[in-house]
CSV table of C-alpha atoms and ligand atoms in Angstrom, one decimal:
chain,number,residue,atom,x,y,z
B,243,UNK,CA,88.6,118.3,89.9
B,244,UNK,CA,91.5,116.0,90.2
B,245,UNK,CA,90.6,112.5,90.9
B,246,UNK,CA,92.5,110.7,93.5
B,247,UNK,CA,93.4,106.9,93.8
B,248,UNK,CA,94.1,105.6,96.6
B,249,UNK,CA,95.1,102.0,96.2
B,250,UNK,CA,96.6,99.9,99.3
B,251,UNK,CA,97.9,97.2,100.9
B,252,UNK,CA,97.1,96.1,104.4
B,253,UNK,CA,97.9,92.9,106.9
B,254,UNK,CA,96.5,94.8,110.7
B,255,UNK,CA,94.9,97.9,109.3
B,256,UNK,CA,97.1,100.2,110.8
B,257,UNK,CA,98.0,100.8,106.2
B,258,UNK,CA,93.7,101.2,105.9
B,259,UNK,CA,93.9,103.3,108.6
B,260,UNK,CA,96.1,106.0,106.5
B,261,UNK,CA,94.6,106.0,103.9
B,262,UNK,CA,91.4,106.0,105.4
B,263,UNK,CA,93.1,109.2,106.7
B,264,UNK,CA,94.0,110.5,104.1
B,265,UNK,CA,90.8,110.1,101.8
B,266,UNK,CA,89.5,112.2,104.5
B,267,UNK,CA,92.0,115.3,103.7
B,268,UNK,CA,91.7,114.3,99.6
B,269,UNK,CA,87.5,114.9,100.6
B,270,UNK,CA,88.0,117.7,102.2
B,271,UNK,CA,89.4,119.5,99.2
B,272,UNK,CA,86.9,118.6,96.8
B,273,UNK,CA,88.7,116.5,95.0
B,274,UNK,CA,86.9,112.7,93.7
B,275,UNK,CA,88.4,109.6,96.2
B,276,UNK,CA,88.7,106.3,95.6
B,277,UNK,CA,90.1,104.2,98.1
B,278,UNK,CA,90.4,100.8,96.8
B,279,UNK,CA,92.4,97.8,98.7
B,280,UNK,CA,94.9,96.1,96.2
B,281,UNK,CA,93.0,93.1,96.1
B,282,UNK,CA,90.6,95.1,94.2
B,283,UNK,CA,92.5,97.1,92.4
B,284,UNK,CA,92.9,96.9,88.4
B,285,UNK,CA,95.1,98.2,85.9
B,286,UNK,CA,93.0,101.0,85.2
B,287,UNK,CA,92.7,102.4,88.6
B,288,UNK,CA,95.7,103.5,88.6
B,289,UNK,CA,95.8,104.6,84.8
B,290,UNK,CA,92.5,106.8,85.6
B,291,UNK,CA,93.6,108.4,88.4
B,292,UNK,CA,95.5,112.4,88.3
B,293,UNK,CA,96.9,111.5,91.6
B,294,UNK,CA,98.0,108.1,92.2
B,295,UNK,CA,98.3,107.7,96.3
B,296,UNK,CA,100.2,103.7,97.1
B,297,UNK,CA,99.7,102.8,100.2
B,298,UNK,CA,102.1,99.4,101.8
B,299,UNK,CA,103.3,98.6,105.0
B,300,UNK,CA,107.0,97.6,104.9
B,301,UNK,CA,107.0,94.0,105.2
B,302,UNK,CA,109.5,91.5,104.3
B,303,UNK,CA,113.6,92.9,105.2
B,304,UNK,CA,112.9,96.9,104.5
B,305,UNK,CA,110.4,96.1,101.5
B,306,UNK,CA,107.1,96.9,100.5
B,307,UNK,CA,104.3,93.1,101.2
B,308,UNK,CA,104.7,90.6,98.5
B,309,UNK,CA,102.0,88.9,97.1
B,310,UNK,CA,99.8,91.6,95.9
B,311,UNK,CA,101.3,95.2,95.8
B,312,UNK,CA,104.3,93.9,94.5
B,313,UNK,CA,102.9,92.4,91.9
B,314,UNK,CA,100.8,95.1,91.1
B,315,UNK,CA,104.3,98.1,91.2
B,316,UNK,CA,105.6,95.4,88.7
B,317,UNK,CA,101.5,95.6,86.8
B,318,UNK,CA,101.4,99.4,86.9
B,319,UNK,CA,105.4,100.5,86.2
B,320,UNK,CA,105.3,101.3,82.4
B,321,UNK,CA,101.6,103.5,83.6
B,322,UNK,CA,102.7,105.5,85.8
B,323,UNK,CA,105.6,107.8,83.9
B,324,UNK,CA,104.7,111.9,83.8
B,325,UNK,CA,101.5,110.8,86.7
B,326,UNK,CA,101.3,112.5,89.8
B,327,UNK,CA,102.0,110.1,93.0
B,328,UNK,CA,102.5,109.0,97.3
B,329,UNK,CA,103.6,106.7,98.6
B,330,UNK,CA,102.6,106.1,101.7
B,331,UNK,CA,103.0,103.0,104.9
B,332,UNK,CA,103.0,101.9,108.4
B,333,UNK,CA,106.5,100.4,109.5
B,334,UNK,CA,107.5,98.4,113.0
B,335,UNK,CA,111.5,99.4,114.1
B,336,UNK,CA,112.4,100.1,110.4
B,337,UNK,CA,111.6,103.4,111.0
B,338,UNK,CA,110.0,103.9,108.0
B,339,UNK,CA,113.6,103.1,106.0
B,340,UNK,CA,112.2,100.9,103.0
B,341,UNK,CA,110.2,103.2,101.5
B,342,UNK,CA,113.2,106.1,100.3
B,343,UNK,CA,114.1,102.8,98.3
B,344,UNK,CA,110.2,102.5,97.0
B,345,UNK,CA,110.6,106.8,96.2
B,346,UNK,CA,113.6,105.7,94.2
B,347,UNK,CA,112.1,102.8,92.4
B,348,UNK,CA,108.4,105.1,91.7
B,349,UNK,CA,110.7,107.6,90.4
B,350,UNK,CA,112.7,105.7,88.3
B,351,UNK,CA,109.5,103.9,86.5
B,352,UNK,CA,109.5,108.4,85.1
B,353,UNK,CA,106.6,109.1,88.5
B,354,UNK,CA,106.3,112.2,89.1
B,355,UNK,CA,106.7,111.8,93.3
B,356,UNK,CA,104.6,114.3,95.0
B,357,UNK,CA,104.8,113.3,98.7
B,358,UNK,CA,105.2,110.7,100.4
B,359,UNK,CA,105.0,109.9,104.7
B,360,UNK,CA,105.1,107.1,107.1
B,361,UNK,CA,103.5,106.4,110.6
B,362,UNK,CA,104.6,103.8,113.2
B,363,UNK,CA,101.6,101.3,113.2
B,364,UNK,CA,99.0,102.7,114.0
B,365,UNK,CA,98.7,106.1,113.4
B,366,UNK,CA,97.5,108.2,116.8
B,367,UNK,CA,96.4,111.6,117.5
B,368,UNK,CA,99.4,113.7,115.9
B,369,UNK,CA,100.0,111.5,113.2
B,370,UNK,CA,96.7,111.3,112.3
B,371,UNK,CA,96.3,114.9,111.9
B,372,UNK,CA,99.6,114.9,109.7
B,373,UNK,CA,98.1,111.9,107.7
B,374,UNK,CA,95.0,114.4,107.0
B,375,UNK,CA,97.2,116.9,106.3
B,376,UNK,CA,99.0,114.5,103.5
B,377,UNK,CA,95.7,114.3,101.9
B,378,UNK,CA,95.1,117.9,101.8
B,379,UNK,CA,98.4,119.1,100.3
B,380,UNK,CA,97.3,116.6,97.8
Q,162,LIG,C1,105.8,89.4,107.6
Q,162,LIG,C2,106.2,91.3,108.5
Q,162,LIG,C3,107.5,91.6,108.0
Q,162,LIG,C4,108.2,93.2,108.7
Q,162,LIG,N1,108.6,93.4,108.3
Q,162,LIG,C5,108.9,95.6,109.3
Q,162,LIG,C6,110.5,96.2,108.4
Q,162,LIG,O1,111.3,95.0,107.7
Q,162,LIG,N2,110.6,96.7,109.0
Q,162,LIG,C7,109.6,97.5,109.5
Q,162,LIG,O2,109.4,98.5,110.0
Q,162,LIG,N3,108.2,97.1,109.9
Q,162,LIG,C8,108.1,95.9,109.3
Q,162,LIG,N4,106.7,94.6,110.2
Q,162,LIG,C9,105.8,95.5,110.2
Q,162,LIG,C10,104.4,96.5,110.3
Q,162,LIG,O3,105.9,97.0,109.2
Q,162,LIG,C11,103.7,96.9,110.8
Q,162,LIG,O4,103.5,96.4,111.7
Q,162,LIG,C12,103.2,97.4,110.6
Q,162,LIG,O5,102.5,99.0,111.7
Q,162,LIG,C13,102.1,96.9,109.1
Q,162,LIG,O6,100.9,97.5,109.2
Q,162,LIG,P1,99.0,97.0,108.3
Q,162,LIG,O7,98.8,96.7,109.9
Q,162,LIG,O8,99.2,98.1,108.0
Q,162,LIG,O9,99.9,95.5,108.4
Q,162,LIG,C14,107.0,93.7,109.4
Q,162,LIG,C15,105.9,93.1,109.8
Q,162,LIG,C16,105.0,91.7,109.2
Q,162,LIG,C17,104.1,91.0,110.2
């Protein structure tokens, strides 16, 4: 049974909804799943995960959230080498462009990126299913 830690930041709840849907999918496969707001997460939560699932909306100008998620990523960057990492997040008008840069950045730290998913604003029915399936495939 893999330990799946889902750590996210969300301002208006869209990325949080994605986190919970991904967790639902991952739970269905019998993994041990923890969902944590990044404000409650420590480096240990990243280190201990067999699959680390990180979520942030697009903020600033096509970047991840700058005041909590950005510092967290800096804290864990030396622990993600070789680790399975999946990324997710909600966006507004940018087409999910921020995700490409975030993915490349995590790869540059040596993370084994096993998938990424973006949804525009809140996940509606089709996107909800996509999030659940994404969690199930982890
Ligand atoms: C300060 C701020 C900056 C944003 N910058 C972008 C952006 O660069 N590109 C984009 O597609 N959406 C941008 N958005 C829209 C959010 O990504 C979008 O509303 C998202 O659904 C918010 O997710 P959340 O509910 O998890 O906070 C921005 C929103 C805010 C509040």
